[in-house]
GROMACS .gro file of C-alpha atoms in nm:
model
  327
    1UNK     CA    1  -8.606  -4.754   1.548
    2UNK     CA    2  -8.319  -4.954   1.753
    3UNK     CA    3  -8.344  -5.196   1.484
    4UNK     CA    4  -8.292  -4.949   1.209
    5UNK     CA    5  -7.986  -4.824   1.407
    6UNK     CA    6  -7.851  -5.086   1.462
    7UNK     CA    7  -7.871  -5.173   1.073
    8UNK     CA    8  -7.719  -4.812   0.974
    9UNK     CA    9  -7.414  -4.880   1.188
   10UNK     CA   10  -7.377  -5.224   1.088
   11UNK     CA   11  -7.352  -5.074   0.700
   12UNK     CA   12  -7.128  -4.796   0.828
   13UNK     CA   13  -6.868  -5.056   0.978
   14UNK     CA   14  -6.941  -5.279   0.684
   15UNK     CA   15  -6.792  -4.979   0.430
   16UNK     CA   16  -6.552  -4.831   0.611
   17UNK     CA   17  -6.374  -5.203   0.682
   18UNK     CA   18  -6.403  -5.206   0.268
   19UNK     CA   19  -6.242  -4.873   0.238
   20UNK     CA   20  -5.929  -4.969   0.453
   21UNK     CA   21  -5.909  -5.263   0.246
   22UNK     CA   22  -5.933  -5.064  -0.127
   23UNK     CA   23  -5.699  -4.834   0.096
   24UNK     CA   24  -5.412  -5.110   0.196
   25UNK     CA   25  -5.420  -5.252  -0.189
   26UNK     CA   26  -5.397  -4.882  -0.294
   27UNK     CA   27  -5.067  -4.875  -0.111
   28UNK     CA   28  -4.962  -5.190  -0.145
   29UNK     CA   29  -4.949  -5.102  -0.526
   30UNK     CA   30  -4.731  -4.832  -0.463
   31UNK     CA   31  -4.359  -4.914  -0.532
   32UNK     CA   32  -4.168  -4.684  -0.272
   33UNK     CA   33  -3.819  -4.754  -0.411
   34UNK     CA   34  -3.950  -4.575  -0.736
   35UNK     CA   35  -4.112  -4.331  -0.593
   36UNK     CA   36  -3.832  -4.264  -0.361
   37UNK     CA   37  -3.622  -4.224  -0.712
   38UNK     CA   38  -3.880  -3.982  -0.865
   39UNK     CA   39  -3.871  -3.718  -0.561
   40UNK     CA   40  -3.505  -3.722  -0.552
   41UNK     CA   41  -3.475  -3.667  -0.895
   42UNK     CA   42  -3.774  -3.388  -0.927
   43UNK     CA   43  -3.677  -3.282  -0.545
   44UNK     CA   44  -3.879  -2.910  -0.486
   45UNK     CA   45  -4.057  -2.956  -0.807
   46UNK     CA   46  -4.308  -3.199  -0.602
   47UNK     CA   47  -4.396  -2.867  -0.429
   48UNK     CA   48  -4.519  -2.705  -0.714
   49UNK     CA   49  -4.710  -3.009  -0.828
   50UNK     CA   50  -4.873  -2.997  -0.481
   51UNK     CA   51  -4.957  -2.644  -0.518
   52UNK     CA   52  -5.115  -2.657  -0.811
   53UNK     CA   53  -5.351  -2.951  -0.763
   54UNK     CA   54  -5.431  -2.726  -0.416
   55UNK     CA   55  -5.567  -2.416  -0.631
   56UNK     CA   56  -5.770  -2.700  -0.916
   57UNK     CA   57  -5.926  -2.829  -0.540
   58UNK     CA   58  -5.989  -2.476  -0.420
   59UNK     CA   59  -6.155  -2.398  -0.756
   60UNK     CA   60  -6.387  -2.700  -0.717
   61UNK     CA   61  -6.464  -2.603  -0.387
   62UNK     CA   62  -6.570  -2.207  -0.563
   63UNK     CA   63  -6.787  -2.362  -0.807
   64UNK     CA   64  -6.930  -2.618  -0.565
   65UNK     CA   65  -6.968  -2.325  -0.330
   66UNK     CA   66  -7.184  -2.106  -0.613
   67UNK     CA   67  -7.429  -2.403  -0.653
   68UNK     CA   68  -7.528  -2.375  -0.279
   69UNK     CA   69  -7.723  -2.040  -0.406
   70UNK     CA   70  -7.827  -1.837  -0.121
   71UNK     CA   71  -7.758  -2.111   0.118
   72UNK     CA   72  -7.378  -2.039   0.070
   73UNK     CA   73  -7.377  -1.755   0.298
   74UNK     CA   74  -7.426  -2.031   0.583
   75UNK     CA   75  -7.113  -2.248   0.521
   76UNK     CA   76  -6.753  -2.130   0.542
   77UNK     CA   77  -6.531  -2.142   0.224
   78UNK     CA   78  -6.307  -2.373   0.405
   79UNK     CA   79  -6.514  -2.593   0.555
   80UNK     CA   80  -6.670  -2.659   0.213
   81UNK     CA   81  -6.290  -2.747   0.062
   82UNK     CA   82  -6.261  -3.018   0.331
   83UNK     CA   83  -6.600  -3.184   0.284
   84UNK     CA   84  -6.527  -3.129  -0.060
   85UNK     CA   85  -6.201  -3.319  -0.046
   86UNK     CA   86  -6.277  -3.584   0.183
   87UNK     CA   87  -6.586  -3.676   0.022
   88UNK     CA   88  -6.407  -3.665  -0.365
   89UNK     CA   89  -6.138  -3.906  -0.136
   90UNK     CA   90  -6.399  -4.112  -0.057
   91UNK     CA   91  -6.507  -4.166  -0.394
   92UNK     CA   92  -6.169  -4.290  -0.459
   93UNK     CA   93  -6.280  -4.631  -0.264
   94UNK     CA   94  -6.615  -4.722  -0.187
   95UNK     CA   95  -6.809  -4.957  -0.439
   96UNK     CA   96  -7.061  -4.644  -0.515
   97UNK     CA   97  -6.784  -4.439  -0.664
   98UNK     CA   98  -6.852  -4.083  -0.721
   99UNK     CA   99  -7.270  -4.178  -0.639
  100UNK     CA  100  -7.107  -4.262  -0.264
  101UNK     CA  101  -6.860  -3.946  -0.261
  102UNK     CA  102  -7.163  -3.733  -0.326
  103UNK     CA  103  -7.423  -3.877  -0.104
  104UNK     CA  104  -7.120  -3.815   0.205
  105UNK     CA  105  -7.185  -3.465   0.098
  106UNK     CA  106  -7.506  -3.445   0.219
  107UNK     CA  107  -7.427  -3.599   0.500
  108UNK     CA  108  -7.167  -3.413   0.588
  109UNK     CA  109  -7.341  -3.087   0.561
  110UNK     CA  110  -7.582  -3.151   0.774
  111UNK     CA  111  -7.453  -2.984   1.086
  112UNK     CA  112  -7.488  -2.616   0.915
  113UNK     CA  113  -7.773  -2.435   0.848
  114UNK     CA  114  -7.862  -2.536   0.521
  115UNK     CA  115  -8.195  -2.710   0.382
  116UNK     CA  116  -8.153  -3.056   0.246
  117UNK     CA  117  -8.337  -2.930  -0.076
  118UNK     CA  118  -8.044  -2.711  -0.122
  119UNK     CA  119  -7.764  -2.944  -0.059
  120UNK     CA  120  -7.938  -3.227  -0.294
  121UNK     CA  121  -7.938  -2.996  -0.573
  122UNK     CA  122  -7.624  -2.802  -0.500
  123UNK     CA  123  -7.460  -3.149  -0.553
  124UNK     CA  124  -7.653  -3.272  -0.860
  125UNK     CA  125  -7.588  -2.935  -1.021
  126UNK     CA  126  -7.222  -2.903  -0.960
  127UNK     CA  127  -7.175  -3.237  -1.091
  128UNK     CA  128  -7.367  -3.214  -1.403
  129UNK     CA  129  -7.130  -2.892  -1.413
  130UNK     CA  130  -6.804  -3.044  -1.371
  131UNK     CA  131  -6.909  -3.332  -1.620
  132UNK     CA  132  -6.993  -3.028  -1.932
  133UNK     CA  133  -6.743  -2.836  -1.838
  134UNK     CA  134  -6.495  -3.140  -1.867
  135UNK     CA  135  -6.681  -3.311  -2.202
  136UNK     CA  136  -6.628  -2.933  -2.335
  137UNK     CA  137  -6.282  -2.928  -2.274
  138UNK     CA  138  -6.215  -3.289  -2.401
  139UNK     CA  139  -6.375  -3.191  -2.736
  140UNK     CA  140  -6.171  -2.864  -2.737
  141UNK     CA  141  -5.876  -3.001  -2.669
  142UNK     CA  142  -5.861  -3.272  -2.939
  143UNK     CA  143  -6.015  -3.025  -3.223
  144UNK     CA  144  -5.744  -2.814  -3.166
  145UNK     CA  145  -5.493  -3.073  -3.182
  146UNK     CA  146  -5.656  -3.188  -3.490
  147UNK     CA  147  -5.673  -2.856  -3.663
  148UNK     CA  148  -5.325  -2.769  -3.565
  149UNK     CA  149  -5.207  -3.091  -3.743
  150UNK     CA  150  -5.029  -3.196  -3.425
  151UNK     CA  151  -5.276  -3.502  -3.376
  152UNK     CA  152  -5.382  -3.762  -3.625
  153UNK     CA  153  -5.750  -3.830  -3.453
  154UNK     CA  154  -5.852  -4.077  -3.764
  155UNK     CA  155  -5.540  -4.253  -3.604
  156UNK     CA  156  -5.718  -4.334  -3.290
  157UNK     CA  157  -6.101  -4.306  -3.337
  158UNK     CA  158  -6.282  -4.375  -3.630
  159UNK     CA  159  -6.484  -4.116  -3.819
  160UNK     CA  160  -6.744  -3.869  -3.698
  161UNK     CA  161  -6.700  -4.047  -3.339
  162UNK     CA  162  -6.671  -3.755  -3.157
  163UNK     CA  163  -6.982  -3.625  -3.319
  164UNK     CA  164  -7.175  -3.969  -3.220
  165UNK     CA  165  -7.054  -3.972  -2.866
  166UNK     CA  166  -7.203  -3.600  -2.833
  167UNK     CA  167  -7.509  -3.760  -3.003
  168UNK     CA  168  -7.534  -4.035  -2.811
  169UNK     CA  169  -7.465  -3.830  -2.462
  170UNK     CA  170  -7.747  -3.601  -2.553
  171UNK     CA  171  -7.949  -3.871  -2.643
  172UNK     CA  172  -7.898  -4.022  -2.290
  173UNK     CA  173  -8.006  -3.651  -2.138
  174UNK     CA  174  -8.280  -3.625  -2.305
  175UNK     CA  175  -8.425  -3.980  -2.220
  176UNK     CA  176  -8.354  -3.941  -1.849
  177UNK     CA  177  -8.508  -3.568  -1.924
  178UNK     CA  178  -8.793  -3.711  -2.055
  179UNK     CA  179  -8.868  -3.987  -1.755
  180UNK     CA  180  -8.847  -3.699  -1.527
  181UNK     CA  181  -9.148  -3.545  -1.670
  182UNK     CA  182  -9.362  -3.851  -1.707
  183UNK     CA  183  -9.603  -3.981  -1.482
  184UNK     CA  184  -9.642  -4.412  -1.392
  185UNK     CA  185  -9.874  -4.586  -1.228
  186UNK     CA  186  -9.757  -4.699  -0.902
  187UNK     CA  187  -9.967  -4.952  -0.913
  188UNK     CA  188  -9.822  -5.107  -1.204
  189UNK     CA  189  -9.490  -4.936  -1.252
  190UNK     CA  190  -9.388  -4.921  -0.844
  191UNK     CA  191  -9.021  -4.936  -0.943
  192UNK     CA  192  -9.049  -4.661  -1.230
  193UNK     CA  193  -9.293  -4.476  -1.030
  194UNK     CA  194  -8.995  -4.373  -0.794
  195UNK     CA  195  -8.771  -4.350  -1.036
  196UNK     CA  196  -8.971  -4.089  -1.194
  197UNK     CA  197  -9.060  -3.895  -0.850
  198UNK     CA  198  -8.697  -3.885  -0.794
  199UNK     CA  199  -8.577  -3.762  -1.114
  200UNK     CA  200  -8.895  -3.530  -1.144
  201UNK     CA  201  -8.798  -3.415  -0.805
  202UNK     CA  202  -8.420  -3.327  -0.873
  203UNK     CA  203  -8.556  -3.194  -1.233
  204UNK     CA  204  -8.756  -2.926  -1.093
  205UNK     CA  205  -8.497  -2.834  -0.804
  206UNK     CA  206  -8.256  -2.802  -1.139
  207UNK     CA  207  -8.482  -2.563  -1.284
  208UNK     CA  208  -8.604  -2.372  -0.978
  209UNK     CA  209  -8.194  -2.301  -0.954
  210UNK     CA  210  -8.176  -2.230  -1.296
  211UNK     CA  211  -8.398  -1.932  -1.282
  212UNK     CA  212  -8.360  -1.790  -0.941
  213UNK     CA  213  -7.937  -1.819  -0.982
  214UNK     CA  214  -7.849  -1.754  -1.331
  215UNK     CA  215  -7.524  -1.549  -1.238
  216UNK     CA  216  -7.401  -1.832  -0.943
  217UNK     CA  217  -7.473  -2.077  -1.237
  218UNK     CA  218  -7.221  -1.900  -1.449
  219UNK     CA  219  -6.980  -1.845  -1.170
  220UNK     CA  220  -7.013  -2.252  -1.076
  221UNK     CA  221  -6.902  -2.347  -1.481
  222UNK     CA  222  -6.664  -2.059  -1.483
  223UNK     CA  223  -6.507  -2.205  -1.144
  224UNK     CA  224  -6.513  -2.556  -1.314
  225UNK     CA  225  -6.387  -2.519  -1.596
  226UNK     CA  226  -6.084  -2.305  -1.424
  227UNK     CA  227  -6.064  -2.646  -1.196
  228UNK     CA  228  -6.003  -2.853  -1.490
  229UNK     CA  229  -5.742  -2.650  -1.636
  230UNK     CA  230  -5.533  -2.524  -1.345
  231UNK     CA  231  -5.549  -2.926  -1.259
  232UNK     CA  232  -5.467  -3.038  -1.603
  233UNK     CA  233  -5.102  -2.817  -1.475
  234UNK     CA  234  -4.989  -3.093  -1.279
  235UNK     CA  235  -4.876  -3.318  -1.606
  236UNK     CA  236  -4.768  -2.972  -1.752
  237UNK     CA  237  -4.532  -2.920  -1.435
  238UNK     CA  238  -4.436  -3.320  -1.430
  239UNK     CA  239  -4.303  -3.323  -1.763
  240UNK     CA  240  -4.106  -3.008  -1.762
  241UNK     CA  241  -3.940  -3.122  -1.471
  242UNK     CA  242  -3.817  -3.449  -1.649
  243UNK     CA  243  -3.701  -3.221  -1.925
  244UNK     CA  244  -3.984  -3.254  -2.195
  245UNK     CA  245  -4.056  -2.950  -2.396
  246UNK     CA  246  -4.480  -2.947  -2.341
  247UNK     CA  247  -4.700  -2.679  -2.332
  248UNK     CA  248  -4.998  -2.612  -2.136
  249UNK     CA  249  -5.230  -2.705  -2.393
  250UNK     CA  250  -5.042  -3.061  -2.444
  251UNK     CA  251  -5.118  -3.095  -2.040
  252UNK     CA  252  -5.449  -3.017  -2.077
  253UNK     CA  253  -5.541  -3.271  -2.354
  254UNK     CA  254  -5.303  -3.516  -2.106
  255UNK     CA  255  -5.495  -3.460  -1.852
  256UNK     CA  256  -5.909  -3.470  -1.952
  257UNK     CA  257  -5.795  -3.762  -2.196
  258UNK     CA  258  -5.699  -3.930  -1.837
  259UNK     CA  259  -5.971  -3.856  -1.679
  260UNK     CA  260  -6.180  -3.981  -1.950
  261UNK     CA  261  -6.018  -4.337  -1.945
  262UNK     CA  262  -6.054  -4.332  -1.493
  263UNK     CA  263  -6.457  -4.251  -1.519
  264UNK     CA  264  -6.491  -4.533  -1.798
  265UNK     CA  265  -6.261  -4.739  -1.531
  266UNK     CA  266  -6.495  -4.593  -1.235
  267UNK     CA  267  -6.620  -4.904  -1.137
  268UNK     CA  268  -6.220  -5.004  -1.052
  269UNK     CA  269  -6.165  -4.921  -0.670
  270UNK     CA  270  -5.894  -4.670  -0.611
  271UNK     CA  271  -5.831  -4.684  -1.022
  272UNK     CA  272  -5.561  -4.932  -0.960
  273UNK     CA  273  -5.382  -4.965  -1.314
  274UNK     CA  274  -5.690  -4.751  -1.478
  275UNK     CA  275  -5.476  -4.404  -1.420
  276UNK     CA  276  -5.155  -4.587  -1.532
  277UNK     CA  277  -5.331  -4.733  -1.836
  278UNK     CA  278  -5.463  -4.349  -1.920
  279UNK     CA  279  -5.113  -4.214  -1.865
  280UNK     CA  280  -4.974  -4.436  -2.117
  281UNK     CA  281  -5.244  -4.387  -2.394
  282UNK     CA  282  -5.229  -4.008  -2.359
  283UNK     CA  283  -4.861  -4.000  -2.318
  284UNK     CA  284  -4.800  -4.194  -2.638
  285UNK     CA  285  -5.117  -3.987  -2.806
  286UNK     CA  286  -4.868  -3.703  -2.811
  287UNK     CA  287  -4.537  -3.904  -2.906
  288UNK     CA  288  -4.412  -3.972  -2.554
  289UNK     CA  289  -4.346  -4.374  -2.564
  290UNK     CA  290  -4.120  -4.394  -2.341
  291UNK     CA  291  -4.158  -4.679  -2.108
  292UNK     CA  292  -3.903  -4.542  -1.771
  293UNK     CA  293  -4.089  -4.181  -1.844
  294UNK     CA  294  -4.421  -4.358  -1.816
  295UNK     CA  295  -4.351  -4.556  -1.496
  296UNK     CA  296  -4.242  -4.219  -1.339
  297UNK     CA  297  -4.497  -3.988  -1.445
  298UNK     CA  298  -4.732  -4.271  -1.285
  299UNK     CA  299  -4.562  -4.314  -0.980
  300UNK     CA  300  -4.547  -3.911  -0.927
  301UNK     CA  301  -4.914  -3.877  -1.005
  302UNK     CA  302  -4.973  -4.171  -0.743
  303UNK     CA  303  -4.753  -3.981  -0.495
  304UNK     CA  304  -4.931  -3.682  -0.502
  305UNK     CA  305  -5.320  -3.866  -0.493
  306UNK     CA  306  -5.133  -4.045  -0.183
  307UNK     CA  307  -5.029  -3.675  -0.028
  308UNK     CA  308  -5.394  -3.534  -0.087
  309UNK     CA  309  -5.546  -3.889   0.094
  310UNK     CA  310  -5.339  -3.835   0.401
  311UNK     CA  311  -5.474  -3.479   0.396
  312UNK     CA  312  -5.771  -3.601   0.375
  313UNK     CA  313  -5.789  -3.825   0.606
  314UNK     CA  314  -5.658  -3.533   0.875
  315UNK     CA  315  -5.934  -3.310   0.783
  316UNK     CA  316  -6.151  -3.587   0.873
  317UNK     CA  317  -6.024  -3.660   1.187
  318UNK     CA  318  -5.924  -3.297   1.339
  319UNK     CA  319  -6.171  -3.077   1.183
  320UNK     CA  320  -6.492  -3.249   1.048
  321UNK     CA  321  -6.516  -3.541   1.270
  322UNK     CA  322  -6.495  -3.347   1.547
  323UNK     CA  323  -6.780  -3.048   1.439
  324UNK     CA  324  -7.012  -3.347   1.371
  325UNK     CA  325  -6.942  -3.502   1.702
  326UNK     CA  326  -7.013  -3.158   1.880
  327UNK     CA  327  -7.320  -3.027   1.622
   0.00000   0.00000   0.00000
């Protein structure tokens, strides 16, 4: 058991020494002289980009909060937004991405009174959520554009791909759908064998959810998909302020097309130059090619993820740190 300690700190000391590092490159990619020249020039405006990425995070935390089921009534709202926050933080820079972000969940929620059962599938459900409810809005977003002539899609992708990347994501959930349901030989398939006990495991928690919590299961998409757009706000709020006529619907299409280009650039610790690269191919998407407008969108957007890590990083250390330490 010493042994085994001594291994799980060892790991612990290993990844958070890689997380200050990811952390220090983060900022060290920061310019401060432009970002100095974007708040003066937006000044008070910051605030409201502040607020509204605070009510997308609060939303998460709703829908997050509806997936616990009946175990929700054990965990205060705001407790949940900090874990919630520092853990999506966290995902930011470890090598596990959002896999790492999400197992810190469970982690972190074990000094309340909730089952593990519950806290495993409250966070494979809500992300599965968040991911459909995003996809959804994506597709929305860009057929509307489309059908409102505003956006030239055989411009960008060629035809019928949005109808072969649905295929081809429900093609993945089936497979994985299928595995879960299939039974290997340990003895011949050890490796598959606990695949298949894991997935079968998580399947039937799914399901068991599905039919005991219909109505939190609606709540937890409505809450999500109300995340995504009151989030999608902050490009909205950015480009009034530098005097572009946008509407919300133009942000929201800005803002899941970004999105879309940082989880294909997941693998890219603290999406150095992955959120940059979105904001230009979105930005130009809807006729913005400006190169100075770019550069500050960028460095405002970077601002603000920098605001919300320092947040972060004092819920950690005054509130959640401390009700582990005590627990």
């Amino acid at each position: 058991m010493k042994i085994g300690a001594r291994y799980i700190k060892a790991i612990k000391a290993v990844l958070l020494v890689s997380m200050l590092v990811l952390l220090w490159q983060y900022v060290k990619a920061i310019d401060p002289h432009q970002v100095q020249a974007v708040l003066m020039k937006v000044g008070t405006g910051f605030g409201w980009v502040i607020l509204s990425t605070f009510v997308a995070y609060a939303l998460g935390t709703l829908g997050w909060w509806f997936c616990l089921g009946d175990a929700k009534k054990g965990i205060p709202k705001s407790d949940l937004f900090m874990i919630r926050h520092v853990c999506e933080t966290v995902s930011l820079f470890n090598p596990a991405s959002i896999a790492g972000g999400d197992m810190l969940k469970i982690v972190l929620l074990r000094p309340y009174a909730v089952s593990q059962p519950a806290v495993l599938t409250s966070v494979v459900v809500s992300r599965l959520l968040m991911i459909v409810s995003q996809i959804l809005l994506l597709v929305f977003t860009i057929l509307w554009f489309a059908l409102s002539g505003k956006l030239q899609i055989s411009a960008w992708l060629p035809g019928k791909s949005i109808f072969l990347v649905v295929v081809i994501c429900l093609s993945l959930f089936l497979i994985i759908y299928k595995i879960s349901g299939l039974n290997f030989d340990a003895a011949k398939n050890p490796k598959l064998a606990r695949i298949q006990k894991k997935l079968g495991s998580l399947r039937s928690e799914v399901n068991r959810f599905y039919h005991t919590h219909p109505k939190e299961l609606a709540f937890a998409m409505l809450f999500f998909t109300l995340h995504w757009i009151v989030g999608s706000m902050e490009f909205y709020i950015v480009l009034k302020l530098f005097g572009f006529d946008v509407t919300i619907i133009d942000g929201l299409l800005l803002d899941m097309g970004v999105i879309a280009v940082k989880s294909a650039g997941a693998f890219v610790p603290g999406q150095i130059g992955v959120e940059e690269l979105g904001n230009k191919i979105m930005l130009s998407l809807i006729g913005i090619s400006s190169i100075p407008l770019w550069l500050s969108v960028s460095a405002l957007r970077r601002t603000r993820q920098l605001f919300w890590i320092v947040v972060g990083a004092a819920f950690y250390s005054f509130f959640i740190y401390k009700k582990r330490l005590y627990s």
